[in-house]
XYZ file of C-alpha atoms in Angstrom:
751
model
C 81.145 79.955 59.333
C 84.288 79.968 61.071
C 85.564 80.691 64.465
C 89.118 80.325 65.573
C 89.874 79.958 69.046
C 92.793 79.630 71.422
C 93.054 76.830 74.550
C 94.512 78.132 78.691
C 96.413 76.935 81.155
C 96.020 73.307 81.094
C 96.543 72.878 77.742
C 100.483 72.292 77.922
C 102.575 69.917 77.153
C 106.073 68.662 76.778
C 106.831 68.589 73.301
C 104.359 71.370 72.038
C 105.253 73.347 69.281
C 108.380 71.506 67.867
C 107.120 72.188 64.503
C 106.567 75.577 64.855
C 110.224 76.932 66.533
C 111.650 74.470 63.468
C 108.796 76.842 60.585
C 109.615 79.989 62.441
C 112.944 79.719 64.730
C 113.508 84.135 64.654
C 109.806 84.291 66.604
C 111.718 82.032 69.268
C 114.633 82.881 70.089
C 112.852 86.414 70.462
C 110.792 85.125 72.793
C 113.466 83.660 74.516
C 115.475 87.182 74.424
C 112.075 88.218 75.702
C 111.983 85.786 78.686
C 115.221 85.943 79.508
C 115.188 81.478 79.200
C 115.113 78.905 76.659
C 111.468 78.292 75.056
C 112.450 76.224 73.047
C 114.432 74.106 75.503
C 111.803 74.211 78.332
C 108.358 73.620 75.812
C 110.206 70.604 74.245
C 112.193 68.992 77.177
C 111.157 70.705 80.285
C 114.156 69.781 81.795
C 113.801 71.601 85.558
C 109.918 70.435 85.535
C 108.840 74.636 85.076
C 106.086 74.090 81.654
C 103.431 73.125 85.012
C 104.495 76.728 86.952
C 102.317 79.733 85.988
C 104.528 82.141 84.861
C 105.845 79.583 82.240
C 102.684 78.034 81.705
C 101.607 81.006 80.094
C 103.720 82.542 77.846
C 104.847 78.557 76.619
C 100.997 79.172 75.507
C 100.756 82.358 74.359
C 103.749 81.756 71.972
C 102.378 78.018 70.652
C 99.177 79.667 70.055
C 100.906 82.534 67.891
C 102.935 80.898 66.083
C 99.721 78.187 65.324
C 97.954 81.628 64.026
C 100.495 82.562 61.832
C 101.473 78.843 59.757
C 96.776 78.280 59.989
C 96.545 81.227 58.058
C 99.786 80.900 55.271
C 98.910 77.905 54.845
C 95.067 77.533 54.332
C 94.570 81.772 53.240
C 91.971 81.994 55.127
C 89.945 84.784 57.591
C 87.643 84.345 60.461
C 85.243 85.395 60.877
C 85.195 85.837 64.987
C 88.164 84.579 67.072
C 87.867 83.747 70.792
C 90.444 82.175 73.340
C 90.051 80.476 76.301
C 91.300 82.639 79.749
C 95.480 82.962 78.454
C 93.985 82.253 74.928
C 92.225 85.830 74.832
C 95.591 86.461 74.126
C 96.530 84.645 71.508
C 93.031 85.809 70.506
C 94.070 89.370 70.446
C 97.276 89.075 69.392
C 95.935 87.011 65.955
C 93.644 89.885 65.007
C 95.733 93.283 64.864
C 94.996 94.434 68.909
C 99.375 93.738 69.438
C 102.710 92.532 68.032
C 104.209 89.248 68.818
C 106.563 90.678 71.362
C 104.145 92.917 73.471
C 101.785 90.343 73.614
C 104.829 87.820 75.074
C 105.999 90.598 77.420
C 102.187 91.504 78.540
C 101.297 87.317 78.780
C 104.659 86.891 81.251
C 104.353 89.722 83.788
C 100.879 88.848 84.518
C 101.594 84.498 84.348
C 104.049 86.137 87.251
C 101.252 88.143 88.776
C 98.682 85.171 89.191
C 101.535 83.006 89.937
C 102.073 84.623 93.013
C 98.432 84.909 94.528
C 98.550 83.123 97.684
C 95.832 82.037 100.282
C 93.221 80.832 96.951
C 92.663 77.917 95.359
C 89.946 76.153 92.844
C 88.252 73.201 92.002
C 87.081 71.357 89.185
C 83.546 70.324 89.361
C 81.240 68.202 86.812
C 79.640 66.635 86.283
C 76.456 69.209 86.878
C 74.451 72.313 85.404
C 75.209 75.773 87.092
C 71.405 75.595 88.237
C 72.728 72.705 90.929
C 76.563 74.281 92.049
C 74.379 77.103 92.814
C 72.320 75.109 94.333
C 74.395 73.045 95.944
C 77.263 75.991 97.392
C 74.303 77.912 98.673
C 73.277 74.508 100.651
C 76.296 74.058 101.984
C 76.899 77.745 102.991
C 79.831 78.209 100.572
C 79.046 82.097 99.000
C 81.958 83.177 99.592
C 83.137 81.385 96.602
C 83.453 81.902 93.034
C 82.183 80.241 89.184
C 85.371 80.851 87.819
C 85.077 79.021 84.516
C 81.968 78.567 83.246
C 83.655 75.607 80.693
C 80.888 73.424 79.299
C 77.297 72.688 80.739
C 78.358 69.561 83.011
C 81.914 71.069 84.025
C 82.776 74.339 86.059
C 85.724 75.490 88.202
C 85.254 77.413 91.382
C 88.172 80.446 93.288
C 87.991 81.222 96.220
C 90.229 81.290 99.677
C 92.081 78.030 99.890
C 90.263 76.210 103.085
C 87.162 77.367 101.947
C 87.346 75.444 98.565
C 89.435 72.328 100.972
C 85.832 72.462 102.788
C 84.241 71.928 99.174
C 85.845 69.254 97.958
C 84.752 66.968 100.816
C 81.226 68.442 100.527
C 80.864 67.711 97.188
C 82.747 64.455 97.280
C 80.443 63.099 100.473
C 77.246 63.368 97.741
C 78.358 61.573 95.132
C 79.926 64.923 92.900
C 83.058 64.017 91.165
C 85.296 67.318 92.265
C 88.584 67.597 91.984
C 91.513 70.737 92.875
C 93.470 71.765 90.797
C 96.783 72.231 91.332
C 97.280 75.941 91.341
C 98.153 78.701 93.772
C 95.725 81.904 93.396
C 92.104 81.800 93.074
C 92.239 82.918 89.315
C 89.339 84.768 88.388
C 87.896 85.420 91.370
C 87.821 88.867 93.989
C 90.590 87.665 95.027
C 92.635 88.288 92.696
C 92.121 91.179 92.605
C 96.189 92.265 93.892
C 97.879 91.112 90.571
C 94.465 92.827 88.769
C 95.396 96.180 90.192
C 99.503 95.357 89.799
C 98.781 94.630 86.124
C 96.820 97.173 85.457
C 99.713 99.831 85.954
C 101.974 97.323 84.033
C 99.415 97.178 81.080
C 98.813 101.116 81.571
C 102.747 101.304 79.657
C 101.519 99.074 76.216
C 99.354 101.134 73.504
C 96.954 98.404 72.504
C 94.584 98.944 69.954
C 91.505 97.654 68.798
C 90.804 94.035 66.686
C 90.793 94.020 63.336
C 88.682 90.909 63.524
C 86.092 90.471 66.639
C 87.053 89.237 69.430
C 84.511 87.467 72.207
C 86.224 88.279 75.379
C 85.919 86.284 78.749
C 84.778 88.333 80.937
C 81.029 89.665 79.009
C 80.820 86.609 75.835
C 80.759 89.559 74.061
C 83.119 91.713 71.374
C 85.589 93.872 72.444
C 84.076 97.296 72.654
C 86.363 99.707 70.528
C 89.219 101.423 73.084
C 88.539 99.065 75.838
C 90.886 96.328 74.838
C 93.627 97.401 78.009
C 90.473 97.337 80.820
C 88.388 94.581 79.680
C 91.858 92.361 80.149
C 92.780 94.330 82.824
C 88.194 92.929 84.258
C 89.618 89.687 82.802
C 92.402 88.827 85.546
C 89.240 89.390 88.403
C 85.502 88.315 85.996
C 84.749 84.329 85.538
C 85.470 82.837 82.066
C 81.927 82.297 80.324
C 83.241 79.951 77.927
C 79.761 78.543 77.522
C 78.149 82.136 76.674
C 80.628 83.007 74.544
C 79.656 79.579 71.955
C 76.549 80.283 72.595
C 77.374 83.390 71.073
C 78.781 82.440 68.867
C 76.521 79.949 67.400
C 73.805 82.578 67.559
C 76.114 84.672 65.193
C 75.944 81.971 62.770
C 79.703 80.413 63.336
C 79.029 76.483 62.182
C 82.771 75.965 61.919
C 85.276 75.889 65.339
C 89.213 75.363 64.437
C 91.465 75.563 67.105
C 94.934 76.473 67.450
C 97.652 75.522 69.782
C 96.078 73.048 70.907
C 94.095 69.623 71.655
C 91.337 71.100 74.700
C 88.063 73.682 73.097
C 87.424 70.880 71.231
C 85.571 68.620 73.450
C 84.117 71.214 75.063
C 82.119 72.970 72.415
C 81.740 69.700 70.770
C 79.226 69.341 74.882
C 77.870 73.125 75.049
C 76.510 72.681 71.198
C 75.061 68.691 72.504
C 73.535 70.437 75.630
C 69.898 71.978 75.915
C 70.405 76.190 75.584
C 69.707 76.940 79.386
C 66.511 79.403 79.540
C 67.255 81.442 82.403
C 71.042 82.093 84.214
C 70.971 79.613 87.820
C 68.033 81.405 90.507
C 68.692 82.790 93.388
C 70.192 81.509 97.297
C 67.401 79.698 99.027
C 65.637 82.265 101.123
C 66.694 83.125 104.397
C 64.103 81.436 107.083
C 61.312 84.194 108.450
C 63.797 86.476 111.072
C 62.905 89.553 113.154
C 65.611 91.355 110.430
C 63.384 90.691 107.623
C 59.899 92.144 109.014
C 61.847 95.548 109.436
C 61.655 98.517 107.495
C 58.863 98.617 105.276
C 56.695 95.752 103.722
C 55.688 98.080 100.407
C 59.729 98.447 100.224
C 60.440 95.244 99.605
C 57.743 94.109 97.825
C 58.105 97.013 95.580
C 62.148 96.490 95.128
C 61.758 92.498 95.047
C 64.065 92.409 98.219
C 64.001 90.800 101.361
C 65.232 93.050 103.482
C 64.240 96.415 104.137
C 68.375 97.771 103.150
C 70.135 98.370 100.748
C 74.232 99.324 99.192
C 74.658 102.352 97.645
C 76.326 102.847 94.816
C 80.010 104.390 95.402
C 82.663 106.410 93.402
C 85.131 104.949 89.697
C 82.694 101.378 90.536
C 83.841 100.849 94.168
C 80.578 99.442 94.268
C 81.408 96.624 91.972
C 79.645 94.142 89.683
C 80.504 92.057 91.978
C 78.916 93.661 95.380
C 75.368 94.438 93.445
C 75.741 91.143 91.995
C 76.512 88.711 95.369
C 73.862 91.360 97.226
C 71.340 90.687 94.829
C 71.975 87.341 95.047
C 70.151 87.440 98.707
C 67.717 89.300 97.449
C 69.418 92.240 98.723
C 68.822 96.465 96.732
C 72.707 97.654 95.579
C 73.440 100.489 93.079
C 76.460 99.462 90.987
C 78.762 102.865 91.109
C 79.208 104.415 87.941
C 80.775 108.004 88.601
C 84.119 108.881 86.805
C 84.059 106.017 84.812
C 83.637 105.810 80.609
C 80.600 104.516 79.139
C 81.730 101.871 77.976
C 82.990 100.255 81.316
C 79.831 101.285 83.135
C 78.022 99.025 80.334
C 80.476 95.787 81.144
C 79.392 96.511 84.790
C 76.010 96.622 84.168
C 76.423 93.162 82.392
C 78.001 92.186 84.213
C 75.331 92.023 87.083
C 72.456 90.910 84.821
C 74.416 87.807 83.495
C 74.571 87.017 87.041
C 71.907 87.859 88.366
C 68.665 85.585 87.529
C 65.651 87.477 86.006
C 63.724 88.914 89.550
C 67.201 89.682 92.037
C 67.053 92.894 92.214
C 69.676 95.422 91.119
C 70.125 99.068 91.011
C 73.398 101.245 89.017
C 73.726 105.104 91.130
C 73.453 108.237 88.288
C 75.397 110.812 89.308
C 74.258 114.260 88.842
C 76.654 116.042 86.372
C 76.656 119.483 86.477
C 79.254 120.248 84.355
C 78.034 117.658 81.409
C 74.194 116.949 81.291
C 74.776 114.967 77.674
C 77.289 113.277 79.596
C 74.165 112.136 82.215
C 71.903 112.368 78.955
C 74.004 109.650 77.615
C 74.532 106.722 80.495
C 70.239 107.607 81.448
C 69.818 106.455 77.619
C 72.339 103.345 78.019
C 70.787 102.167 81.301
C 66.939 102.202 78.983
C 68.699 100.700 76.337
C 70.382 97.958 78.688
C 66.521 97.627 80.743
C 67.900 98.929 83.798
C 65.103 98.502 87.033
C 66.063 101.098 89.162
C 68.633 103.682 89.321
C 70.372 105.454 92.385
C 69.563 109.358 92.267
C 72.811 111.086 93.575
C 73.590 115.049 94.348
C 71.103 116.327 91.887
C 70.161 119.469 92.969
C 66.740 119.926 90.428
C 65.205 117.782 88.212
C 67.093 117.083 85.152
C 65.867 116.037 81.212
C 68.079 113.528 81.651
C 66.463 112.033 85.362
C 63.107 113.470 83.575
C 62.873 110.741 81.078
C 64.080 108.367 82.374
C 61.415 108.196 85.585
C 58.870 108.388 82.601
C 59.649 106.660 79.892
C 59.571 103.378 82.825
C 55.493 104.539 83.045
C 52.723 102.789 81.336
C 48.552 102.573 82.841
C 48.203 99.208 84.330
C 44.732 97.135 82.926
C 43.028 98.890 85.989
C 43.691 102.791 84.477
C 46.365 103.072 87.471
C 50.239 104.003 86.891
C 51.936 101.543 86.368
C 56.104 102.032 86.791
C 59.043 100.251 85.211
C 61.872 102.600 86.575
C 62.360 103.764 89.870
C 64.227 105.703 91.407
C 65.236 106.051 94.047
C 66.825 109.217 95.666
C 69.695 110.187 97.835
C 68.399 113.466 99.732
C 70.007 116.090 101.883
C 68.286 119.501 102.066
C 64.409 119.649 102.035
C 63.393 122.145 98.589
C 65.352 118.809 97.006
C 63.172 115.972 98.564
C 60.436 117.829 97.883
C 61.403 118.204 93.804
C 61.845 114.148 94.502
C 58.432 113.804 96.381
C 56.646 115.440 93.376
C 55.374 115.111 89.944
C 57.913 116.040 86.709
C 58.387 119.312 86.103
C 55.787 120.196 83.708
C 58.012 122.380 81.690
C 60.498 119.913 81.105
C 58.103 117.332 79.879
C 56.735 119.622 77.785
C 60.156 119.711 75.722
C 60.400 116.455 75.815
C 57.347 115.874 74.393
C 58.300 117.768 71.854
C 62.192 116.055 70.593
C 58.975 113.976 70.480
C 61.572 111.457 73.870
C 57.492 110.483 75.491
C 54.938 109.654 74.269
C 51.770 112.040 75.153
C 50.350 108.966 77.243
C 53.758 108.762 79.427
C 54.058 112.779 79.622
C 50.481 113.086 80.491
C 51.129 109.446 83.532
C 54.455 110.993 84.743
C 51.952 114.148 86.058
C 50.440 111.401 88.430
C 53.250 110.190 89.786
C 56.157 111.611 91.873
C 59.271 111.572 90.388
C 61.248 109.449 93.268
C 58.827 106.834 94.872
C 61.405 105.924 97.681
C 63.515 108.941 99.594
C 67.300 108.211 101.372
C 67.514 110.758 103.792
C 71.784 111.622 103.739
C 72.423 111.964 107.079
C 76.472 113.149 107.597
C 78.110 110.952 105.765
C 81.294 109.224 103.195
C 81.722 111.312 99.699
C 79.627 114.587 98.987
C 77.516 115.392 102.294
C 75.902 118.596 103.470
C 76.624 117.772 107.978
C 73.005 117.121 108.542
C 72.213 115.153 111.329
C 69.730 111.891 111.500
C 67.450 113.306 114.526
C 66.920 116.562 112.939
C 66.581 115.368 109.293
C 64.458 112.636 109.531
C 61.212 113.857 111.842
C 61.007 116.955 109.272
C 61.909 114.971 105.835
C 59.035 112.806 106.685
C 56.289 115.435 107.666
C 56.862 116.486 103.868
C 56.589 113.494 102.581
C 53.100 114.007 104.611
C 52.046 116.596 102.822
C 53.492 115.624 99.402
C 51.584 112.374 100.151
C 48.349 115.346 101.316
C 48.681 117.556 98.058
C 48.943 115.262 95.097
C 47.055 111.865 96.416
C 49.338 109.731 95.502
C 47.753 105.379 94.934
C 51.057 104.396 95.602
C 52.959 106.223 98.632
C 56.148 107.598 98.736
C 58.807 105.358 100.963
C 62.112 106.795 103.051
C 65.082 105.290 104.073
C 68.046 106.584 106.117
C 71.611 106.735 105.475
C 75.253 108.366 106.876
C 77.180 107.088 110.191
C 74.435 103.342 110.024
C 77.495 101.323 110.656
C 76.138 99.429 113.892
C 73.107 97.565 114.762
C 73.135 99.749 117.302
C 72.300 103.099 114.749
C 71.289 100.775 112.703
C 68.165 100.049 115.234
C 68.270 104.349 115.633
C 66.807 104.698 111.702
C 64.019 102.365 112.326
C 63.160 103.623 114.739
C 63.173 107.267 113.607
C 60.700 105.824 111.184
C 62.670 104.722 108.132
C 61.273 102.099 106.041
C 64.710 101.342 104.734
C 67.819 101.720 105.548
C 71.022 102.621 103.174
C 74.968 101.868 103.809
C 77.547 103.353 102.189
C 81.797 103.256 103.231
C 81.505 100.088 105.496
C 81.057 98.135 102.089
C 84.121 99.989 101.064
C 86.473 97.445 103.238
C 85.345 94.853 101.727
C 86.568 91.745 99.512
C 83.523 92.166 96.588
C 84.589 97.018 97.138
C 86.659 97.601 94.079
C 88.605 100.086 95.927
C 92.422 98.949 96.152
C 93.832 96.056 98.633
C 95.812 99.140 99.867
C 94.009 101.589 101.693
C 90.585 98.533 102.651
C 94.787 97.556 104.564
C 94.115 101.663 105.379
C 90.497 101.819 106.687
C 90.240 98.477 108.401
C 91.987 100.517 110.731
C 90.953 103.457 110.749
C 88.597 104.705 113.636
C 85.107 106.837 114.384
C 87.985 110.496 114.351
C 90.000 109.728 111.754
C 87.849 111.116 108.868
C 87.772 114.906 107.839
C 85.772 117.838 104.741
C 87.152 118.451 102.447
C 85.749 120.127 99.097
C 83.602 118.413 96.315
C 85.918 118.171 93.374
C 83.293 117.911 90.895
C 81.270 120.913 92.084
C 84.358 122.299 94.047
C 83.168 126.071 92.671
C 80.434 125.600 94.744
C 81.746 124.520 98.174
C 80.700 121.724 98.177
C 81.850 118.656 101.081
C 82.623 114.983 100.498
C 83.703 113.476 104.260
C 87.230 111.515 103.301
C 89.924 110.095 105.163
C 93.146 111.669 106.819
C 94.725 109.265 109.024
C 97.910 108.685 107.131
C 97.116 111.199 104.583
C 97.283 114.798 103.740
C 94.874 115.348 100.924
C 91.879 117.169 103.431
C 94.821 119.409 104.225
C 95.677 120.183 100.410
C 92.565 119.809 99.219
C 91.323 122.673 101.595
C 94.318 124.587 101.033
C 93.606 124.523 97.108
C 89.509 125.907 97.510
C 91.957 128.893 100.078
C 93.932 130.000 96.742
C 90.337 129.956 94.365
C 88.838 131.922 97.295
C 91.556 134.199 97.045
C 93.249 134.738 93.747
C 92.331 135.398 90.318
C 94.247 132.745 88.558
C 96.730 131.227 88.333
C 99.091 133.555 87.381
C 98.287 135.840 90.712
C 99.290 132.665 93.069
C 102.651 133.643 94.573
C 105.487 131.583 92.916
C 106.787 129.828 95.862
C 102.649 129.265 96.572
C 102.818 128.031 92.750
C 106.453 125.771 93.610
C 105.009 124.353 96.153
C 101.764 123.742 94.365
C 103.611 121.563 91.619
C 106.681 119.889 94.039
C 104.195 117.606 96.374
C 100.596 118.579 95.151
C 100.524 117.818 91.335
C 103.574 116.172 90.737
C 104.845 118.197 87.257
C 104.458 121.640 86.184
C 101.316 123.458 86.517
C 100.924 124.052 82.680
C 101.701 120.231 81.742
C 98.349 120.045 84.665
C 95.775 122.555 82.453
C 97.995 120.714 79.274
C 96.279 116.612 80.454
C 92.459 118.996 81.802
C 92.240 120.917 77.489
C 93.258 117.168 75.752
C 90.828 115.353 78.188
C 87.575 118.641 77.626
C 88.838 118.317 74.125
C 87.644 114.246 74.125
C 84.435 115.824 75.788
C 83.806 117.340 72.794
C 83.544 120.396 75.134
C 85.353 122.706 73.658
C 83.280 125.315 74.820
C 84.907 125.009 78.658
C 88.625 125.560 77.086
C 87.310 128.893 75.227
C 85.278 130.006 78.689
C 89.262 129.508 80.333
C 91.033 130.445 78.130
C 88.719 133.905 78.741
C 88.482 133.362 82.440
C 91.214 132.495 84.754
C 89.436 131.800 87.065
C 87.285 129.247 85.673
C 91.357 128.209 84.672
C 92.036 127.859 87.867
C 89.046 125.949 88.976
C 89.798 123.612 86.385
C 93.640 122.534 87.121
C 92.654 122.823 90.718
C 90.064 119.743 89.817
C 93.105 117.725 87.978
C 94.007 117.349 91.890
C 90.922 115.829 92.470
C 90.689 113.522 89.834
C 94.350 112.676 90.504
C 94.136 111.982 94.199
C 90.972 109.192 93.388
C 93.054 107.843 90.810
C 96.066 107.349 93.107
C 93.609 105.207 95.654
C 91.915 103.161 92.825
C 95.389 102.267 91.436
C 96.931 101.734 95.062
C 100.079 103.311 94.040
C 102.296 103.511 96.849
C 104.336 106.668 95.422
C 101.832 109.115 95.882
C 100.106 107.586 99.127
C 100.128 110.762 101.200
C 97.491 112.128 97.827
C 94.602 109.322 98.956
C 92.111 110.435 98.588
C 88.919 107.990 99.735
C 85.544 109.575 100.662
C 85.006 107.211 103.841
C 82.526 108.687 107.039
C 82.922 107.399 110.491
C 79.999 104.764 110.182
C 83.955 102.784 108.835
C 86.024 103.402 112.515
C 82.279 102.516 114.451
C 82.571 99.354 112.553
C 85.820 98.563 112.930
C 85.368 99.131 116.571
C 82.314 97.103 116.327
C 84.142 94.061 114.723
C 87.549 94.409 116.349
C 88.447 91.015 118.145
C 86.731 89.577 115.065
C 87.218 87.274 112.343
C 86.084 90.064 110.414
C 88.743 92.283 111.837
C 90.863 92.072 108.171
C 88.539 92.822 105.649
C 89.687 90.168 103.626
C 86.742 88.451 105.491
C 84.314 91.249 105.024
C 81.421 90.236 102.947
C 78.963 92.845 101.990
C 75.581 90.148 101.805
C 76.885 89.147 105.632
C 78.081 92.277 106.675
C 73.973 93.391 106.245
C 72.604 91.025 107.777
C 74.622 90.809 110.783
C 73.515 94.392 111.017
C 70.048 93.428 110.465
C 70.041 90.740 113.016
C 71.705 92.882 115.876
C 69.273 95.408 115.352
C 66.557 93.705 115.587
C 67.958 92.032 118.765
C 68.769 95.502 120.203
C 64.821 96.121 119.213
C 63.123 93.495 120.535
C 65.681 93.738 124.154
C 64.560 97.729 124.285
C 61.305 97.451 123.685
C 61.205 94.658 126.190
C 63.322 97.448 129.196
C 60.451 99.322 127.989
C 57.686 96.852 129.172
C 59.740 96.339 131.808
C 60.583 100.009 133.437
C 56.077 101.345 132.695
C 54.125 98.000 133.859
C 53.447 97.192 130.790
C 52.075 93.702 129.764
C 54.355 91.332 127.479
C 51.254 89.434 126.456
């Protein structure tokens, strides 16, 4: 079985492509017309020494690779079983597989190269002679946790990306330990989170093209697996910030039966492939960083929670909408044995699946992670499909958010992970961390799964008799996060009121059901400073969960434009607005109000919905205002988009209902605005800045105030793990100081 592979940057050389340009002069001329300069002159003579510059290198390599493939196919008549490319070479592979034509590929690559060339403040270094596990140890020992292993080229060859100063420090650190490390001549930290701005700009550019699915399987750098149908553009966009997993990609091809590799467009990958074939296969991914020494912070909260979740600290980071809680965020936390939840709300299943794979690849066995599951009140089938996906990939922990009742999908996840241990007790392989703000919902999570739902799943043969029986012996969730007033969905609860009431409900549930394993109770909402975290533990929290503060970090999936806004907000710069996913119910979210009109406009839409029975009843002047300033298009056009989306999801019944009920149609059109404003913020679309919907709470303002005057005043220095440890260390110190003060005040001996 044969695979064709294409090299990336580094394969360029003066004189390349001479015979190809002669064989295909029309395509060479077309390339020059697209690029606006003579490609032949660049490649053959390089009179201005531009061939080594990223913005010129990438288009040149794409053209040479594309023409080399055409010549190979015409001369041999062969069709490979697989295609793959290293970084830029992946575009050649996709073109060869028919995902896009020559001109489209060249325009994409030209823009990609230009954006990557514009990146500043970052660098890369090649590390040779150490394997992945040893490199990870060296990075951890030297305190280089902020660096990314950007290219896993071969078992003994890696490339590291990060900010310039840190990469320079790494080179000196490794050279002092006789490890070969070479600083690369690049302007940016390619294939790392620092390329987020380039990624966002490229995403907007790629939206202008219709990219198809490859006809021949193409192995993606970001996943080391074949491209998923319908995901070509998204995967290419992600590639800019994701590591190049070349070693794993080659292993996958070998596992599929590939015996012959044909390299086209260069002579670089053959040596790497030989090294990968010759080296022993790794039995596991690199292990976690060295454990942090025992500190007072490590003793905060419940030992049971830490043991149950396999974490070092009683601290978690909640899953944020549309992948703001990114795979990079979850991996960075997990490597420090801190629990993070991958954000999935509003994302399509293929994108969620890719995120799960990235997390699982980035973490060694036993390192903690979870995935957020947001209740889908409109489409229970979609909720079930998500849970099925997570079970299929063996996700051990989910964070259940915005649930009002125990749904079949949630019950299925919990019960499917139950088995009987050697001692006869129930063992829980699937954990649910439930986020609640209402006592009646908390009671449902602290009770066993509802009998009727278990019976229904048993009749569907989704559960075994034993699983259904065991589900009656454990609570739906052993870990309940009480969510006080916070960013995103909120009931405006007060922590000092809610926590004591919830603790009493926990005791009642424990007394009523006699669970073998106790329920832990955490606290979330408003936790942006060490004093707030200390207060949560003093209120009786077994663990704490943070949200808003993590949105303004390097690892966050939020756009650079929004992060720049968020790092300057204060505690009074948020407001309440209707929740788009629960618009008709009047549910609320807390959002940014500084510098945007979204809260005012969202509340105006809910007011219109409450006062009118349909879109036709709204006064023409008001309709015109909505179209001009809110939607940016006619209401009929919005409805066309909504209808097309519902049809694509198989929700024709919702369309029929909207046609029959004008008020329902109005709700769906207004809901579109909430989706639109979130997308504007996520993409950093400057033209729609006043409409940005950014879900965040005042905890971020408190955090900003706390770090004012330090390097963390800029989000570019904020990393989620560092924030977690700073908060916990500060909380431990605050509690210790308070205890000393109480002892001194009351005259209690200290020993």
